[in-house]
Short mmCIF file of C-alpha atoms and ligand atoms in Angstrom, two decimals:
data_model
loop_
_atom_site.label_atom_id
_atom_site.label_comp_id
_atom_site.label_asym_id
_atom_site.label_seq_id
_atom_site.Cartn_x
_atom_site.Cartn_y
_atom_site.Cartn_z
CA UNK A 1139 -57.33 -12.74 39.22
CA UNK A 1140 -59.03 -9.97 37.29
CA UNK A 1141 -60.35 -6.66 38.56
CA UNK A 1142 -63.91 -5.64 38.03
CA UNK A 1143 -65.73 -2.42 38.75
CA UNK A 1144 -69.25 -3.13 39.80
CA UNK A 1145 -71.68 -0.31 39.12
CA UNK A 1146 -75.04 0.14 40.81
CA UNK A 1147 -77.53 2.51 39.20
CA UNK A 1148 -79.58 3.85 42.07
CA UNK A 1149 -82.39 6.09 40.92
CA UNK A 1150 -82.67 4.49 37.49
CA UNK A 1151 -84.16 1.37 38.92
CA UNK A 1152 -87.25 3.24 40.08
CA UNK A 1153 -88.25 3.94 36.49
CA UNK A 1154 -89.43 0.50 35.47
CA UNK A 1155 -90.80 1.19 31.99
CA UNK A 1156 -87.72 3.05 30.85
CA UNK A 1157 -85.08 0.92 32.46
CA UNK A 1158 -83.73 -0.55 29.24
CA UNK A 1159 -83.26 2.83 27.68
CA UNK A 1160 -81.63 4.27 30.79
CA UNK A 1161 -79.21 1.40 31.10
CA UNK A 1162 -78.36 1.51 27.39
CA UNK A 1163 -77.59 5.25 27.58
CA UNK A 1164 -75.49 4.82 30.68
CA UNK A 1165 -73.65 1.97 29.00
CA UNK A 1166 -72.89 4.10 25.93
CA UNK A 1167 -71.77 6.99 28.11
CA UNK A 1168 -69.38 4.81 30.10
CA UNK A 1169 -68.08 3.10 26.96
CA UNK A 1170 -67.30 6.44 25.36
CA UNK A 1171 -65.70 7.77 28.53
CA UNK A 1172 -63.44 4.74 28.81
CA UNK A 1173 -62.68 4.30 25.12
CA UNK A 1174 -58.93 4.62 25.63
CA UNK A 1175 -58.78 1.68 28.06
CA UNK A 1176 -58.72 -2.03 27.19
CA UNK A 1177 -61.90 -2.96 29.05
CA UNK A 1178 -65.06 -4.93 28.54
CA UNK A 1179 -68.45 -3.99 29.90
CA UNK A 1180 -71.34 -6.29 30.72
CA UNK A 1181 -74.70 -5.00 31.76
CA UNK A 1182 -77.98 -6.22 33.09
CA UNK A 1183 -80.96 -4.31 34.38
CA UNK A 1184 -79.62 -3.90 37.88
CA UNK A 1185 -75.85 -3.57 37.45
CA UNK A 1186 -72.92 -3.14 35.15
CA UNK A 1187 -69.52 -4.80 35.32
CA UNK A 1188 -66.39 -3.35 33.85
CA UNK A 1189 -63.57 -5.86 33.55
CA UNK A 1190 -60.19 -4.19 33.39
CA UNK A 1191 -56.49 -4.46 34.06
CA UNK A 1192 -55.37 -3.77 37.59
CA UNK A 1193 -53.07 -0.93 36.55
CA UNK A 1194 -56.00 1.01 35.05
CA UNK A 1195 -58.24 0.86 38.11
CA UNK A 1196 -57.40 4.27 39.51
CA UNK A 1197 -57.75 6.13 36.22
CA UNK A 1198 -61.02 4.41 35.42
CA UNK A 1199 -62.43 5.27 38.85
CA UNK A 1200 -61.60 8.91 38.22
CA UNK A 1201 -63.34 8.86 34.85
CA UNK A 1202 -66.44 7.35 36.41
CA UNK A 1203 -66.64 10.38 38.69
CA UNK A 1204 -67.92 12.33 35.69
CA UNK A 1205 -70.74 10.00 34.68
CA UNK A 1206 -74.26 10.79 35.83
CA UNK A 1207 -76.57 7.84 36.53
CA UNK A 1208 -74.12 5.94 38.73
CA UNK A 1209 -75.22 5.59 42.32
CA UNK A 1210 -72.35 3.58 43.76
CA UNK A 1211 -69.47 1.56 42.47
CA UNK A 1212 -67.11 -1.00 43.89
CA UNK A 1213 -63.73 -2.32 42.93
CA UNK A 1214 -64.07 -6.08 43.01
CA UNK A 1215 -61.74 -8.99 42.48
CA UNK A 1216 -63.12 -11.56 40.10
CA UNK A 1217 -62.29 -15.20 40.80
CA UNK A 1218 -63.53 -18.68 39.89
CA UNK A 1219 -66.36 -19.84 42.11
CA UNK A 1220 -64.24 -22.31 44.04
CA UNK A 1221 -63.49 -22.19 47.73
CA UNK A 1222 -59.72 -22.11 47.10
CA UNK A 1223 -59.84 -19.16 44.68
CA UNK A 1224 -62.07 -17.17 47.00
CA UNK A 1225 -59.79 -17.76 49.97
CA UNK A 1226 -56.72 -16.82 47.98
CA UNK A 1227 -58.33 -13.56 46.86
CA UNK A 1228 -59.49 -12.81 50.40
CA UNK A 1229 -55.97 -13.20 51.77
CA UNK A 1230 -54.62 -10.79 49.18
CA UNK A 1231 -57.40 -8.32 49.88
CA UNK A 1232 -56.81 -8.13 53.65
CA UNK A 1233 -53.10 -7.61 53.19
CA UNK A 1234 -53.81 -4.45 51.22
CA UNK A 1235 -56.57 -3.06 53.48
CA UNK A 1236 -56.31 -0.86 56.58
CA UNK A 1237 -58.74 -1.84 59.32
CA UNK A 1238 -59.11 -2.95 62.91
CA UNK A 1239 -62.59 -4.43 62.87
CA UNK A 1240 -64.24 -6.32 60.03
CA UNK A 1241 -67.16 -8.41 58.93
CA UNK A 1242 -67.51 -10.92 56.09
CA UNK A 1243 -70.83 -11.11 54.28
CA UNK A 1244 -71.48 -13.94 51.84
CA UNK A 1245 -74.26 -14.02 49.24
CA UNK A 1246 -74.85 -17.05 47.07
CA UNK A 1247 -76.85 -16.53 43.91
CA UNK A 1248 -75.52 -19.97 42.92
CA UNK A 1249 -77.11 -22.31 45.41
CA UNK A 1250 -75.08 -25.25 44.07
CA UNK A 1251 -72.03 -23.85 45.82
CA UNK A 1252 -71.49 -26.52 48.49
CA UNK A 1253 -71.20 -24.40 51.65
CA UNK A 1254 -74.15 -22.39 53.05
CA UNK A 1255 -73.58 -18.63 53.17
CA UNK A 1256 -73.50 -18.19 56.96
CA UNK A 1257 -71.16 -21.08 57.43
CA UNK A 1258 -68.81 -19.90 54.70
CA UNK A 1259 -68.84 -16.34 56.11
CA UNK A 1260 -67.71 -17.72 59.48
CA UNK A 1261 -65.01 -19.78 57.84
CA UNK A 1262 -63.72 -16.80 55.87
CA UNK A 1263 -63.84 -14.68 59.06
CA UNK A 1264 -61.60 -17.11 60.85
CA UNK A 1265 -59.19 -17.04 57.90
CA UNK A 1266 -58.99 -13.26 58.26
CA UNK A 1267 -58.25 -13.62 61.98
CA UNK A 1268 -55.60 -16.26 61.35
CA UNK A 1269 -53.83 -14.22 58.70
CA UNK A 1270 -53.74 -10.88 60.50
CA UNK A 1271 -52.71 -9.52 63.89
CA UNK A 1272 -55.10 -8.18 66.53
CA UNK A 1273 -58.10 -7.70 64.22
CA UNK A 1274 -61.61 -8.13 65.57
CA UNK A 1275 -64.98 -9.09 64.19
CA UNK A 1276 -67.64 -6.39 64.52
CA UNK A 1277 -70.94 -7.33 62.93
CA UNK A 1278 -72.62 -3.96 63.57
CA UNK A 1279 -70.15 -1.28 62.59
CA UNK A 1280 -67.03 -2.79 61.02
CA UNK A 1281 -64.20 -0.68 59.56
CA UNK A 1282 -64.04 -3.13 56.70
CA UNK A 1283 -67.08 -4.90 55.28
CA UNK A 1284 -65.97 -7.69 52.97
CA UNK A 1285 -68.60 -8.73 50.46
CA UNK A 1286 -68.29 -12.13 48.84
CA UNK A 1287 -70.80 -12.71 46.07
CA UNK A 1288 -70.87 -16.22 44.69
CA UNK A 1289 -72.29 -16.70 41.23
CA UNK A 1290 -72.40 -19.74 38.99
CA UNK A 1291 -69.04 -19.45 37.25
CA UNK A 1292 -67.37 -16.54 38.90
CA UNK A 1293 -67.43 -14.75 42.22
CA UNK A 1294 -66.81 -11.20 43.34
CA UNK A 1295 -64.99 -9.98 46.43
CA UNK A 1296 -65.26 -6.31 47.26
CA UNK A 1297 -65.16 -3.86 50.13
CA UNK A 1298 -66.03 -0.16 50.33
CA UNK A 1299 -68.33 1.58 47.91
CA UNK A 1300 -67.39 4.73 46.04
CA UNK A 1301 -70.18 7.23 45.75
CA UNK A 1302 -71.18 8.06 42.17
CA UNK A 1303 -72.67 11.34 41.00
CA UNK A 1304 -76.24 10.00 41.02
CA UNK A 1305 -78.81 11.56 38.70
CA UNK A 1306 -79.76 10.26 35.25
CA UNK A 1307 -77.54 9.51 32.26
CA UNK A 1308 -77.06 12.64 30.19
CA UNK A 1309 -79.40 12.64 27.20
CA UNK A 1310 -82.19 10.60 28.72
CA UNK A 1311 -84.35 13.74 28.82
CA UNK A 1312 -83.31 15.01 25.40
CA UNK A 1313 -81.62 18.34 24.76
CA UNK A 1314 -81.90 21.72 26.50
CA UNK A 1315 -80.11 24.98 25.71
CA UNK A 1316 -78.13 26.56 28.52
CA UNK A 1317 -77.71 30.34 28.66
CA UNK A 1318 -74.05 30.36 29.59
CA UNK A 1319 -72.56 33.66 30.70
CA UNK A 1320 -69.15 33.94 32.27
CA UNK A 1321 -70.67 34.20 35.75
CA UNK A 1322 -70.81 31.81 38.67
CA UNK A 1323 -74.45 30.76 38.43
CA UNK A 1324 -74.99 29.57 34.89
CA UNK A 1325 -72.30 26.82 34.79
CA UNK A 1326 -73.77 25.43 38.01
CA UNK A 1327 -77.24 25.54 36.44
CA UNK A 1328 -75.80 23.63 33.47
CA UNK A 1329 -74.25 20.97 35.67
CA UNK A 1330 -77.47 20.47 37.65
CA UNK A 1331 -79.55 20.10 34.50
CA UNK A 1332 -77.07 17.58 33.07
CA UNK A 1333 -77.48 15.70 36.32
CA UNK A 1334 -81.20 15.34 35.62
CA UNK A 1335 -80.43 13.81 32.23
CA UNK A 1336 -80.57 16.87 29.98
CA UNK A 1337 -77.95 17.02 27.27
CA UNK A 1338 -77.00 20.65 26.98
CA UNK A 1339 -75.94 22.98 24.24
CA UNK A 1340 -74.65 26.33 25.48
CA UNK A 1341 -75.65 29.76 24.19
CA UNK A 1342 -73.48 32.82 24.80
CA UNK A 1343 -74.72 36.33 24.01
CA UNK A 1344 -71.71 38.35 22.96
CA UNK A 1345 -71.46 42.11 22.64
CA UNK A 1346 -68.18 42.75 20.81
CA UNK A 1347 -66.47 45.24 21.06
CA UNK A 1348 -68.10 46.17 24.39
CA UNK A 1349 -67.01 42.79 25.67
CA UNK A 1350 -63.63 41.25 24.94
CA UNK A 1351 -62.58 38.04 23.26
CA UNK A 1352 -61.15 37.06 26.65
CA UNK A 1353 -64.73 37.01 27.91
CA UNK A 1354 -65.54 34.53 25.14
CA UNK A 1355 -62.50 32.43 26.08
CA UNK A 1356 -63.80 32.32 29.61
CA UNK A 1357 -67.14 30.96 28.43
CA UNK A 1358 -65.29 28.39 26.31
CA UNK A 1359 -63.32 27.29 29.39
CA UNK A 1360 -66.55 26.89 31.33
CA UNK A 1361 -68.09 24.89 28.48
CA UNK A 1362 -65.02 22.63 28.55
CA UNK A 1363 -65.69 21.79 32.18
CA UNK A 1364 -69.32 20.94 31.43
CA UNK A 1365 -68.24 18.91 28.39
CA UNK A 1366 -66.65 16.41 30.79
CA UNK A 1367 -70.14 15.15 31.58
CA UNK A 1368 -71.27 14.65 27.99
CA UNK A 1369 -68.13 14.47 25.86
CA UNK A 1370 -68.80 17.48 23.63
CA UNK A 1371 -70.84 20.66 23.91
CA UNK A 1372 -72.04 22.87 21.11
CA UNK A 1373 -71.53 26.51 22.03
CA UNK A 1374 -73.73 28.92 20.07
CA UNK A 1375 -72.30 32.41 19.96
CA UNK A 1376 -74.98 35.04 19.45
CA UNK A 1377 -73.72 38.41 18.15
CA UNK A 1378 -75.89 40.56 20.39
CA UNK A 1379 -74.27 43.98 19.96
CA UNK A 1380 -76.63 45.56 17.45
CA UNK A 1381 -79.74 44.56 19.32
CA UNK A 1382 -78.29 45.66 22.61
CA UNK A 1383 -77.21 49.06 21.27
CA UNK A 1384 -80.65 49.58 19.81
CA UNK A 1385 -82.28 48.84 23.16
CA UNK A 1386 -79.81 51.05 25.00
CA UNK A 1387 -80.28 53.96 22.59
CA UNK A 1388 -84.03 53.90 22.21
CA UNK A 1389 -85.47 52.17 25.23
CA UNK A 1390 -86.30 53.60 28.63
CA UNK A 1391 -83.12 53.35 30.73
CA UNK A 1392 -84.57 51.53 33.74
CA UNK A 1393 -86.11 48.98 31.36
CA UNK A 1394 -82.87 48.24 29.47
CA UNK A 1395 -82.17 44.96 31.23
CA UNK A 1396 -85.80 43.82 31.20
CA UNK A 1397 -86.09 44.38 27.44
CA UNK A 1398 -82.65 42.91 26.79
CA UNK A 1399 -83.62 39.76 28.63
CA UNK A 1400 -86.90 39.53 26.76
CA UNK A 1401 -84.85 39.64 23.55
CA UNK A 1402 -82.54 36.94 24.86
CA UNK A 1403 -85.55 34.77 25.68
CA UNK A 1404 -87.00 35.31 22.19
CA UNK A 1405 -83.71 34.25 20.66
CA UNK A 1406 -83.47 31.27 23.01
CA UNK A 1407 -86.91 30.13 21.97
CA UNK A 1408 -86.00 30.24 18.29
CA UNK A 1409 -82.68 28.49 18.82
CA UNK A 1410 -84.50 25.80 20.81
CA UNK A 1411 -86.87 25.18 17.91
CA UNK A 1412 -83.93 25.01 15.51
CA UNK A 1413 -81.98 22.57 17.68
CA UNK A 1414 -85.01 20.49 18.70
CA UNK A 1415 -84.41 21.40 22.32
CA UNK A 1416 -87.31 20.96 24.72
CA UNK A 1417 -86.42 23.74 27.15
CA UNK A 1418 -83.87 26.35 27.96
CA UNK A 1419 -81.93 26.69 31.16
CA UNK A 1420 -80.34 29.62 32.94
CA UNK A 1421 -78.67 30.61 36.19
CA UNK A 1422 -81.38 32.94 37.48
CA UNK A 1423 -81.81 32.90 41.23
CA UNK A 1424 -84.89 34.45 42.80
CA UNK A 1425 -84.21 37.95 44.05
CA UNK A 1426 -80.49 37.99 43.17
CA UNK A 1427 -80.70 41.08 40.97
CA UNK A 1428 -83.47 43.39 39.69
CA UNK A 1429 -84.14 41.18 36.65
CA UNK A 1430 -84.65 38.16 38.88
CA UNK A 1431 -87.46 39.32 41.15
CA UNK A 1432 -90.62 37.28 40.62
CA UNK A 1433 -92.24 40.32 38.96
CA UNK A 1434 -89.32 40.61 36.53
CA UNK A 1435 -89.34 36.90 35.82
CA UNK A 1436 -93.05 37.04 34.99
CA UNK A 1437 -92.60 39.85 32.50
CA UNK A 1438 -89.47 38.39 30.91
CA UNK A 1439 -90.93 34.89 30.75
CA UNK A 1440 -94.03 36.20 28.96
CA UNK A 1441 -92.30 36.09 25.56
CA UNK A 1442 -91.98 32.30 25.48
CA UNK A 1443 -94.09 29.21 26.05
CA UNK A 1444 -91.14 26.90 26.41
CA UNK A 1445 -90.25 25.62 29.86
CA UNK A 1446 -87.48 27.76 31.34
CA UNK A 1447 -85.52 25.66 33.80
CA UNK A 1448 -83.77 27.54 36.59
CA UNK A 1449 -81.89 24.94 38.60
CA UNK A 1450 -80.41 27.45 41.05
CA UNK A 1451 -83.58 29.52 41.47
CA UNK A 1452 -83.94 28.64 45.14
CA UNK A 1453 -80.30 28.43 46.18
CA UNK A 1454 -78.41 31.08 48.13
CA UNK A 1455 -75.39 32.61 46.42
CA UNK A 1456 -73.13 30.86 48.94
CA UNK A 1457 -74.65 27.51 48.10
CA UNK A 1458 -74.18 28.17 44.39
CA UNK A 1459 -70.57 29.21 45.00
CA UNK A 1460 -69.88 25.99 46.89
CA UNK A 1461 -71.27 23.92 44.05
CA UNK A 1462 -69.18 25.94 41.59
CA UNK A 1463 -66.06 25.15 43.61
CA UNK A 1464 -66.91 21.46 43.70
CA UNK A 1465 -67.41 21.18 39.97
CA UNK A 1466 -64.35 23.29 39.20
CA UNK A 1467 -65.96 26.30 37.51
CA UNK A 1468 -65.55 28.85 40.30
CA UNK A 1469 -61.97 29.88 39.56
CA UNK A 1470 -62.80 30.40 35.90
CA UNK A 1471 -65.99 32.34 36.68
CA UNK A 1472 -64.26 34.87 38.90
CA UNK A 1473 -61.80 35.93 36.18
CA UNK A 1474 -62.44 39.62 35.67
CA UNK A 1475 -63.82 39.94 32.12
CA UNK A 1476 -66.93 42.01 31.42
CA UNK A 1477 -70.13 40.30 30.45
CA UNK A 1478 -72.57 41.90 28.00
CA UNK A 1479 -75.16 42.56 30.72
CA UNK A 1480 -72.78 44.33 33.06
CA UNK A 1481 -71.67 46.69 30.28
CA UNK A 1482 -75.22 47.92 29.64
CA UNK A 1483 -76.51 47.87 33.18
CA UNK A 1484 -78.46 51.06 34.07
CA UNK A 1485 -78.05 52.82 37.44
CA UNK A 1486 -81.57 51.97 38.62
CA UNK A 1487 -82.92 48.89 36.85
CA UNK A 1488 -86.64 48.40 37.40
CA UNK A 1489 -87.61 45.82 40.01
CA UNK A 1490 -91.33 45.56 39.19
CA UNK A 1491 -91.58 46.09 35.43
CA UNK A 1492 -94.95 46.28 33.71
CA UNK A 1493 -95.81 44.16 30.70
CA UNK A 1494 -97.65 47.05 29.01
CA UNK A 1495 -94.61 49.30 29.33
CA UNK A 1496 -92.40 46.57 27.79
CA UNK A 1497 -94.77 46.17 24.85
CA UNK A 1498 -94.85 49.92 24.37
CA UNK A 1499 -91.04 50.24 24.36
CA UNK A 1500 -90.64 47.27 22.05
CA UNK A 1501 -93.16 48.68 19.55
CA UNK A 1502 -90.87 51.67 19.08
CA UNK A 1503 -87.77 49.56 18.68
CA UNK A 1504 -88.34 47.85 15.37
CA UNK A 1505 -86.41 44.91 16.61
CA UNK A 1506 -87.80 42.10 14.43
CA UNK A 1507 -85.33 42.53 11.60
CA UNK A 1508 -82.31 42.87 13.86
CA UNK A 1509 -83.44 39.85 15.83
CA UNK A 1510 -83.72 37.80 12.67
CA UNK A 1511 -80.24 38.87 11.54
CA UNK A 1512 -78.83 38.14 14.96
CA UNK A 1513 -80.10 34.58 14.77
CA UNK A 1514 -78.81 34.22 11.21
CA UNK A 1515 -75.34 35.33 12.28
CA UNK A 1516 -75.19 33.05 15.28
CA UNK A 1517 -72.42 30.50 14.89
CA UNK A 1518 -71.44 27.31 16.65
CA UNK A 1519 -68.21 26.14 18.24
CA UNK A 1520 -67.81 22.52 19.21
CA UNK A 1521 -66.20 22.30 22.61
CA UNK A 1522 -64.52 19.06 23.67
CA UNK A 1523 -63.69 18.17 27.21
CA UNK A 1524 -60.24 19.10 28.46
CA UNK A 1525 -57.81 16.25 27.92
CA UNK A 1526 -55.72 16.82 31.02
CA UNK A 1527 -58.65 16.66 33.36
CA UNK A 1528 -58.08 17.37 37.01
CA UNK A 1529 -60.27 15.46 39.37
CA UNK A 1530 -60.84 15.69 43.06
CA UNK A 1531 -58.77 13.09 44.83
CA UNK A 1532 -61.41 10.47 45.43
CA UNK A 1533 -59.20 7.57 46.37
P1 ATP B 1747 -74.22 34.10 36.40
O1 ATP B 1747 -75.67 34.20 36.77
O2 ATP B 1747 -73.94 33.01 35.44
O3 ATP B 1747 -73.35 34.15 37.59
P2 ATP B 1747 -74.48 36.75 36.03
O4 ATP B 1747 -74.88 36.73 37.47
O5 ATP B 1747 -73.55 37.75 35.51
O6 ATP B 1747 -73.89 35.39 35.65
P3 ATP B 1747 -77.12 37.43 35.51
O7 ATP B 1747 -77.12 38.82 35.10
O8 ATP B 1747 -77.48 37.02 36.90
O9 ATP B 1747 -75.77 36.76 35.14
O10 ATP B 1747 -78.03 36.66 34.47
C1 ATP B 1747 -78.84 35.58 34.83
C2 ATP B 1747 -78.69 34.43 33.85
O11 ATP B 1747 -78.90 34.85 32.51
C3 ATP B 1747 -77.28 33.87 33.85
O12 ATP B 1747 -77.12 32.94 34.88
C4 ATP B 1747 -77.23 33.23 32.49
O13 ATP B 1747 -77.89 31.98 32.48
C5 ATP B 1747 -78.03 34.19 31.63
N1 ATP B 1747 -77.13 35.17 30.98
C6 ATP B 1747 -76.79 36.41 31.40
N2 ATP B 1747 -75.93 36.99 30.54
C7 ATP B 1747 -75.71 36.09 29.56
C8 ATP B 1747 -74.92 36.06 28.37
N3 ATP B 1747 -74.15 37.08 28.03
N4 ATP B 1747 -74.93 34.96 27.60
C9 ATP B 1747 -75.68 33.90 27.95
N5 ATP B 1747 -76.45 33.87 29.03
C10 ATP B 1747 -76.48 34.93 29.84
MG1 MG B 1748 -76.49 35.58 38.46
#
């Protein structure tokens, strides 16, 4: 008897034209994720089957918890399509399961199997009753639903489904650049955009020596968490100090953050072009701080034509914090290192900035050359996922 993990795609199947591509990407993602296990994967347009050794089941299930594009998965026992093999597997299965009520459901895709589905389900039900004590059949709401799927050469027996992460396989939408600060919001924004199929590269604006190298380490740790969902993340480190000092020295104080963010957006746009990214992503949430009022967003957004994706724009801070806890970034984000924005934050940042005022301030700044240099001096770190991953206990 072999073990098989049966994967159902969910949302993918609604995209008819692209199905092949989606399935192929998901297949590659799973293959890469499970490269250290002796497994084989078969796929068709509605499901995938991973054949594996029984001892690896738990570890493989944990790994699958980091793959977007999986709707549900089942651990199945694979047997020959003979009555005897199916009964033998069923007996083993019920010995290991905890339940009081149950139901057996039989599906035959191989109609040459000699017993009709309903009849065989009844027969298997009576075998369960005979081989257990005080169990009952409940066809409406059983504790244990036993699926028996009979195919031409081999059959599957499986019970409960595990819930996958849903979403689309990472990469199906191409690449986007994530503005990754050390805060709570931006890693969550990254995770949510990966979930929609965007492969991310992270961008961190650094203001050494106003910010510490520990702050950079914190961003690296966050990138490592996000790398779990796509294997590796490029982290672009933008040396932002000179530009920031220039803005701080020569700009109007209440406009410091507005202008700084316009500079960040300009740099993001150029990095996107360089990396062939279709959008950039950040952790802005409407109304959270002065630079995230709708008026501020309008003025800051005016420097770019690229789509700016803000996955947490409409979430409350508490909702974002809960997501951060679930994905394991919260504890890293609350470490106390200064971020470049907090260092330069004025006492009264403007809430309704004017575009004309921004243009006026920027004309006096002479920022083009510094901006160019800043982009030239940006460097990339390749961040791999953490090897000793800790997962939620899903079993
Ligand atoms: P976070 O929003 O991640 O919790 P934060 O609240 O300190 O951090 P904000 O000042 O709210 O950050 O900035 C809004 C968004 O701008 C961040 O979510 C992030 O996407 C981006 N951002 C801010 N500072 C930086 C930075 N130093 N490097 C990269 N991106 C940044
Ligand atoms: Mg924020």
